[in-house]
Amino acid sequence: MNAVEIEAAISDLAFQSFDAAEFPFAFLAAFGNKDTALKRLRTGNNNVSDVPGGVLQRNNIHIAVCAEGSVSQTLKALRVSPATTKAKAKFILATDGLTLEAEELISGETIACAYPDFPNHFGFLLPLAGISTIKEIKDNPIDVRATGRLNKLYVELLRENPDWAKDERRHDMNHFMARLVFCFFAEDTDIFNDEGLFTRTVEQMSERDGSNTHEVLETIFRAMNIKTDERVNAQPRLPVWADRFPYVNGGLFSGSTEVPHFTRMARTYLLHAGNLNWKQINPDIFGSMIQAVADDEERGALGMHYTSVPNILKVLNPLFLDELRAQLAEAGDNERKLLNLRKRMARIRVFDPACGSGNFLVIAYKQMREVEAEINRRLGKTQLGSEIPLTNFRGIELRDFPAEIARLALIIAEFQCDVLYRGQKDALAEFLPLDAQNWIVCGNALRLDWLSICPPTGTGVKLLADDLFGTPLDQTEIDFANEGGETYICGNPPYVGSKKQATEQKADLEAIFAKRTKNWKSLDYVAGWFMKAADYGTKTNSAAAFVSTNSICQGQQVSILWPLIAETKHEITFAHSSFKWANLASHNAGVTVVIVSISVNTGKDRKIFSISEDGSSVVKLVDNINPYLVHGPNTLIEPRTTPISQIPEMSRGNSPTDGGNLLLEQIELPSLYLSDRQVSDFIRPFYGADEVISGVGRFCIWIDDEDIDRALEADTIRDRVQRVRDFRINSTKSATRDAAMRPHRFDERKPVPKSRVLVVPIRSSENRPYLPVGFLEPDTVIANTAFAIVDGPLWAFALIASRLHIIWIGTVCARLELRFSYTNTVGWNTFPVPLLTEQNKADLTTCAEAILLAREAHFPATIADLYDPDNMPENLRHAHERNDEVLERIYIGRRFKNDTERLEKLFEMYTKMTAAAAKAKPAAKATRGKAN
């Protein structure tokens, strides 16, 4: 469940008659608990409450329904309850059906309210659904409620008006919804000069069955498109009840005033939405939550698009807001400096080329208005109007409805800032009529020319749209009175990995990259925004910062994208290392992202932001940030066929390409009816990534060429070999068809090791603190889902099992989603290791033995069991920490302080080692020449 669904569920619960016996279970159901979990609680199997009338859900909440007037005492009993502590409950809640009290036990924060009002505090309770509470929503749930009400209205109207759901009418439907949002806001903020005017008029003038609601709305909308002095001659004549609405203009009510037909239920939903207090709306929150309403595929994701203000400020603060605040602090009360700053701010343009509902633009605008208000306060001119025009906050959005909401959100933000900083009277005096200029373009950002939307300083054409909310999709040029200034590009573009891109998205990237690199198909979709921003920055004074999946700064994509960025003279000015970008979906861990800023004008100090172990933000000033977001030179990690360090060579396992016919589960082996001699000669243990991690191996049929005739004497083997041949010969790949000539052999085959093998899975979970690595017995066939070092020494095991190595792999190797993707050429062969002495190797061997012994102590636990981050045995964790300490002292004589320091050292070593290798090559060639 998402936040919108939860709010609706608990609102329904509060509206129903209170049932003391049923309340705890209905409450938990409202937060997404499944029937099976509730059934176990009802039967008492999982309910370990020790408080009368209590229901205790482990790791979540302890609820108790009590006698009238004893809520506070019951809450105290829940707080001191041993069961509450033992079950690690996060919340306690007590109610008698008249009042309700709850407490978050970690923070000590409490709520107390009348029972029917507890839905007003649903933001406080969202962690019960696994949703990280965001302060803005916790303090003010109006945005979630408004989204839920409008979603119900939208769905009901489309059900009643199926034609409005078609592509040719969807814009009209979205435009209608934007009109409603404006009216709800305007009636609660005195813009309509009469609080509740819109909702009250609809309720009074429309029939209860909804039959004429569309006619009432059409009349109201028409009124707001007619100037006051022209209404006396308007035809048809406006009724008196509609004449009370002001002239709005701005294109919002121009054009067709047609409204979809309403049902009784649709009318009810509209009135419920109107009865909310829209004065409290946060345009950045509401806009980003409601944008999914108009998208059939995303409607189930209501609220999931919301990005918290702190996360947005991770982009905007270092991009330009911090500098504005620093300039304000430096100006003090100096009038000239304050006026210069105000003039500078009036010329700054903020451009989001993937703006969605405009939350980055809205937050940027509100933050700049806050700085401007402080300037005016210091100048003693608080009554001054703002010199920061909305038209300086520009965006591109592919979808129609979010673009409409983005424009509306900025208009609402401007009004709210005027009320806050200048007062209600001045804000109202200048709000209407709306300006018809358009600053949000609806279109494909990767196909539009950004220079036509934000032209270079001092140039461009001026285009005045006749309809703020009806701009044609093919619009490619907008500009307004432009005195020049800085342009800051920001946003959270769609990520979309290379293998998940639609045909149209592939075509977008091809248009940008095909003439620059032949490897463009491996890039994430977000790479297109970085390249467009870099191209834009070659023409005008700008800086860009985007939220992105961390994959563009890892593995293969680094060597494809970042040299192209460098060709435009752009460098990384600041970066935020990987962190979770969560949304309002229940139990949503969020996607792991980075923030990367690029500019031609980098300045002397660059900043790397990171999240410390205690959750606080850390910033480090450096002189350069490389494409891996590490302090150091712009070195690219290139694949190598041999190790750069003096470590053993590693090779990939065997690829069967057999349609599964040469592989056997353990239970399948008896069904082959082979003799002991045949099993000994033709069956081998088979281990790949899954088998190493799970500890459950398989078998494979392994036939040498000289033994083919003898092997095929077994009917079951002959049958499987024939099926391999059929599978390969029907392949679309010529190499696989060629391999059909040798169906008894693996397609890619290496000698079976005759000694112990050190093995590393290719794919593994990012949640484990160390890479899974282990040893396999001789005569084991290694699958192509793992890499192997035959006769690998224990000290090499210690290297692979270290924190240093997993950090290196996570940085330089590509990832499959978030999972690690190990390679020998990029991960192992590039891993910088100091020259190890025999004593170093002996020390590391001891560490490796300790790790293996710690694992053995927990037999039959598997690697998957042992390296669960929440349940890793203490002796195993200690063995790894000792291994890390020994290895890191070999590197720098002490433990590294953090992963950032580890990476900096590794990159420093890699740069020196590759430079030394490059110098050695010419000398080697010269020596060979003399020898000949």
mmCIF file of N, CA and C in Angstrom, residues 349-353 355 361 390-397 403 407 410 436-443 448-468 470-482 487 536:
data_model
loop_
_atom_site.group_PDB
_atom_site.id
_atom_site.type_symbol
_atom_site.label_atom_id
_atom_site.label_comp_id
_atom_site.label_asym_id
_atom_site.label_seq_id
_atom_site.Cartn_x
_atom_site.Cartn_y
_atom_site.Cartn_z
ATOM 1 N N ARG A 349 18.395 31.604 -13.829
ATOM 2 C CA ARG A 349 17.375 30.706 -14.373
ATOM 3 C C ARG A 349 17.627 29.295 -13.854
ATOM 4 N N VAL A 350 16.565 28.666 -13.409
ATOM 5 C CA VAL A 350 16.628 27.279 -12.952
ATOM 6 C C VAL A 350 15.846 26.448 -13.973
ATOM 7 N N PHE A 351 16.494 25.425 -14.494
ATOM 8 C CA PHE A 351 15.938 24.667 -15.619
ATOM 9 C C PHE A 351 15.958 23.179 -15.277
ATOM 10 N N ASP A 352 14.785 22.571 -15.254
ATOM 11 C CA ASP A 352 14.663 21.135 -14.983
ATOM 12 C C ASP A 352 14.129 20.452 -16.243
ATOM 13 N N PRO A 353 14.976 19.769 -16.980
ATOM 14 C CA PRO A 353 14.549 19.147 -18.240
ATOM 15 C C PRO A 353 13.893 17.781 -18.063
ATOM 16 N N CYS A 355 11.036 17.680 -15.489
ATOM 17 C CA CYS A 355 10.526 18.372 -14.303
ATOM 18 C C CYS A 355 9.350 17.689 -13.635
ATOM 19 N N LEU A 361 11.693 22.754 -9.200
ATOM 20 C CA LEU A 361 11.527 24.174 -9.534
ATOM 21 C C LEU A 361 10.829 24.917 -8.397
ATOM 22 N N LEU A 390 8.645 34.064 -12.199
ATOM 23 C CA LEU A 390 8.379 32.637 -12.387
ATOM 24 C C LEU A 390 8.919 32.132 -13.715
ATOM 25 N N THR A 391 8.984 33.017 -14.684
ATOM 26 C CA THR A 391 9.440 32.598 -16.012
ATOM 27 C C THR A 391 10.913 32.206 -16.028
ATOM 28 N N ASN A 392 11.620 32.458 -14.933
ATOM 29 C CA ASN A 392 13.014 32.012 -14.838
ATOM 30 C C ASN A 392 13.125 30.567 -14.349
ATOM 31 N N PHE A 393 11.980 29.943 -14.071
ATOM 32 C CA PHE A 393 11.978 28.569 -13.584
ATOM 33 C C PHE A 393 11.338 27.701 -14.668
ATOM 34 N N ARG A 394 12.195 27.108 -15.467
ATOM 35 C CA ARG A 394 11.732 26.488 -16.706
ATOM 36 C C ARG A 394 11.880 24.975 -16.652
ATOM 37 N N GLY A 395 11.038 24.320 -17.397
ATOM 38 C CA GLY A 395 11.084 22.866 -17.366
ATOM 39 C C GLY A 395 10.619 22.232 -18.656
ATOM 40 N N ILE A 396 10.981 20.964 -18.796
ATOM 41 C CA ILE A 396 10.470 20.126 -19.880
ATOM 42 C C ILE A 396 9.882 18.891 -19.223
ATOM 43 N N GLU A 397 8.700 18.509 -19.651
ATOM 44 C CA GLU A 397 8.057 17.307 -19.119
ATOM 45 C C GLU A 397 7.363 16.576 -20.261
ATOM 46 N N ALA A 403 2.955 18.304 -16.504
ATOM 47 C CA ALA A 403 3.348 19.632 -16.989
ATOM 48 C C ALA A 403 2.326 20.682 -16.566
ATOM 49 N N ARG A 407 3.087 23.927 -13.806
ATOM 50 C CA ARG A 407 2.782 25.359 -13.974
ATOM 51 C C ARG A 407 1.927 25.869 -12.820
ATOM 52 N N LEU A 410 3.848 26.199 -9.441
ATOM 53 C CA LEU A 410 4.666 27.404 -9.355
ATOM 54 C C LEU A 410 3.806 28.640 -9.097
ATOM 55 N N ALA A 436 -0.107 35.108 -18.830
ATOM 56 C CA ALA A 436 -0.289 34.069 -19.846
ATOM 57 C C ALA A 436 1.019 33.504 -20.370
ATOM 58 N N GLN A 437 2.161 34.019 -19.892
ATOM 59 C CA GLN A 437 3.428 33.489 -20.390
ATOM 60 C C GLN A 437 3.625 32.051 -19.912
ATOM 61 N N ASN A 438 4.255 31.255 -20.754
ATOM 62 C CA ASN A 438 4.413 29.829 -20.474
ATOM 63 C C ASN A 438 5.878 29.492 -20.278
ATOM 64 N N TRP A 439 6.188 28.722 -19.269
ATOM 65 C CA TRP A 439 7.590 28.429 -19.001
ATOM 66 C C TRP A 439 7.850 26.934 -18.799
ATOM 67 N N ILE A 440 6.813 26.115 -18.961
ATOM 68 C CA ILE A 440 6.982 24.660 -18.901
ATOM 69 C C ILE A 440 6.616 24.091 -20.272
ATOM 70 N N VAL A 441 7.548 23.422 -20.911
ATOM 71 C CA VAL A 441 7.322 22.855 -22.234
ATOM 72 C C VAL A 441 6.976 21.379 -22.100
ATOM 73 N N CYS A 442 5.959 20.955 -22.794
ATOM 74 C CA CYS A 442 5.579 19.542 -22.806
ATOM 75 C C CYS A 442 6.210 18.899 -24.035
ATOM 76 N N GLY A 443 7.119 17.983 -23.835
ATOM 77 C CA GLY A 443 7.792 17.341 -24.952
ATOM 78 C C GLY A 443 8.892 16.415 -24.461
ATOM 79 N N LEU A 448 14.270 17.728 -27.777
ATOM 80 C CA LEU A 448 14.158 19.181 -27.892
ATOM 81 C C LEU A 448 15.531 19.847 -27.786
ATOM 82 N N ASP A 449 15.636 21.016 -28.383
ATOM 83 C CA ASP A 449 16.861 21.818 -28.288
ATOM 84 C C ASP A 449 16.777 22.668 -27.030
ATOM 85 N N TRP A 450 17.614 22.332 -26.030
ATOM 86 C CA TRP A 450 17.560 23.068 -24.764
ATOM 87 C C TRP A 450 17.922 24.532 -24.950
ATOM 88 N N LEU A 451 18.724 24.840 -25.927
ATOM 89 C CA LEU A 451 19.114 26.239 -26.159
ATOM 90 C C LEU A 451 17.930 27.089 -26.597
ATOM 91 N N SER A 452 16.921 26.456 -27.186
ATOM 92 C CA SER A 452 15.741 27.218 -27.594
ATOM 93 C C SER A 452 14.804 27.459 -26.412
ATOM 94 N N ILE A 453 14.951 26.680 -25.347
ATOM 95 C CA ILE A 453 14.106 26.828 -24.169
ATOM 96 C C ILE A 453 14.771 27.754 -23.156
ATOM 97 N N CYS A 454 16.067 27.618 -23.003
ATOM 98 C CA CYS A 454 16.869 28.550 -22.194
ATOM 99 C C CYS A 454 17.999 29.059 -23.081
ATOM 100 N N PRO A 455 17.740 30.065 -23.914
ATOM 101 C CA PRO A 455 18.754 30.531 -24.868
ATOM 102 C C PRO A 455 19.987 31.076 -24.162
ATOM 103 N N PRO A 456 21.116 31.080 -24.860
ATOM 104 C CA PRO A 456 22.330 31.661 -24.280
ATOM 105 C C PRO A 456 22.086 33.092 -23.829
ATOM 106 N N THR A 457 22.874 33.504 -22.866
ATOM 107 C CA THR A 457 22.713 34.809 -22.252
ATOM 108 C C THR A 457 22.537 35.908 -23.289
ATOM 109 N N GLY A 458 21.455 36.661 -23.150
ATOM 110 C CA GLY A 458 21.252 37.848 -23.969
ATOM 111 C C GLY A 458 20.733 37.583 -25.354
ATOM 112 N N THR A 459 20.418 36.326 -25.700
ATOM 113 C CA THR A 459 19.920 36.047 -27.046
ATOM 114 C C THR A 459 18.609 35.305 -26.969
ATOM 115 N N GLY A 460 18.039 35.019 -28.115
ATOM 116 C CA GLY A 460 16.820 34.228 -28.166
ATOM 117 C C GLY A 460 15.630 35.056 -28.582
ATOM 118 N N VAL A 461 14.552 34.377 -28.868
ATOM 119 C CA VAL A 461 13.329 35.043 -29.284
ATOM 120 C C VAL A 461 12.374 35.116 -28.110
ATOM 121 N N LYS A 462 11.456 36.017 -28.191
ATOM 122 C CA LYS A 462 10.437 36.124 -27.158
ATOM 123 C C LYS A 462 9.138 35.586 -27.725
ATOM 124 N N LEU A 463 8.554 34.598 -27.018
ATOM 125 C CA LEU A 463 7.314 34.006 -27.480
ATOM 126 C C LEU A 463 6.296 34.108 -26.368
ATOM 127 N N LEU A 464 5.139 34.658 -26.685
ATOM 128 C CA LEU A 464 4.072 34.805 -25.709
ATOM 129 C C LEU A 464 2.979 33.813 -26.056
ATOM 130 N N ALA A 465 2.808 32.813 -25.221
ATOM 131 C CA ALA A 465 1.771 31.821 -25.474
ATOM 132 C C ALA A 465 0.412 32.444 -25.197
ATOM 133 N N ASP A 466 -0.576 32.107 -26.020
ATOM 134 C CA ASP A 466 -1.905 32.651 -25.781
ATOM 135 C C ASP A 466 -2.654 31.838 -24.732
ATOM 136 N N ASP A 467 -2.081 30.708 -24.356
ATOM 137 C CA ASP A 467 -2.742 29.870 -23.362
ATOM 138 C C ASP A 467 -1.692 29.218 -22.484
ATOM 139 N N LEU A 468 -1.599 29.688 -21.271
ATOM 140 C CA LEU A 468 -0.605 29.173 -20.328
ATOM 141 C C LEU A 468 -0.705 27.668 -20.170
ATOM 142 N N GLY A 470 -2.259 25.510 -22.367
ATOM 143 C CA GLY A 470 -2.597 24.776 -23.578
ATOM 144 C C GLY A 470 -1.512 24.837 -24.614
ATOM 145 N N THR A 471 -0.263 24.932 -24.181
ATOM 146 C CA THR A 471 0.860 25.048 -25.105
ATOM 147 C C THR A 471 0.948 23.812 -25.991
ATOM 148 N N PRO A 472 1.079 23.983 -27.300
ATOM 149 C CA PRO A 472 1.176 22.825 -28.193
ATOM 150 C C PRO A 472 2.425 22.008 -27.909
ATOM 151 N N LEU A 473 2.341 20.701 -28.146
ATOM 152 C CA LEU A 473 3.449 19.805 -27.838
ATOM 153 C C LEU A 473 4.670 20.069 -28.699
ATOM 154 N N ASP A 474 4.480 20.666 -29.893
ATOM 155 C CA ASP A 474 5.632 20.871 -30.768
ATOM 156 C C ASP A 474 6.338 22.199 -30.508
ATOM 157 N N GLN A 475 5.960 22.888 -29.426
ATOM 158 C CA GLN A 475 6.639 24.138 -29.092
ATOM 159 C C GLN A 475 8.098 23.845 -28.781
ATOM 160 N N THR A 476 9.024 24.544 -29.424
ATOM 161 C CA THR A 476 10.444 24.318 -29.177
ATOM 162 C C THR A 476 11.173 25.571 -28.756
ATOM 163 N N GLU A 477 10.554 26.713 -28.776
ATOM 164 C CA GLU A 477 11.256 27.932 -28.394
ATOM 165 C C GLU A 477 10.414 28.746 -27.431
ATOM 166 N N ILE A 478 10.981 29.052 -26.276
ATOM 167 C CA ILE A 478 10.360 30.029 -25.399
ATOM 168 C C ILE A 478 11.461 30.910 -24.845
ATOM 169 N N ASP A 479 11.167 32.139 -24.665
ATOM 170 C CA ASP A 479 12.070 33.043 -23.961
ATOM 171 C C ASP A 479 11.285 34.263 -23.557
ATOM 172 N N PHE A 480 11.793 34.962 -22.593
ATOM 173 C CA PHE A 480 11.145 36.144 -22.081
ATOM 174 C C PHE A 480 12.207 37.229 -21.963
ATOM 175 N N ALA A 481 11.793 38.392 -21.507
ATOM 176 C CA ALA A 481 12.752 39.467 -21.329
ATOM 177 C C ALA A 481 13.958 38.928 -20.576
ATOM 178 N N ASN A 482 15.112 38.954 -21.201
ATOM 179 C CA ASN A 482 16.276 38.244 -20.668
ATOM 180 C C ASN A 482 17.482 39.171 -20.621
ATOM 181 N N THR A 487 22.543 29.974 -15.556
ATOM 182 C CA THR A 487 21.508 28.954 -15.711
ATOM 183 C C THR A 487 21.939 27.719 -14.943
ATOM 184 N N TYR A 536 24.897 21.776 -23.746
ATOM 185 C CA TYR A 536 24.326 23.081 -23.448
ATOM 186 C C TYR A 536 25.369 23.991 -22.797
#
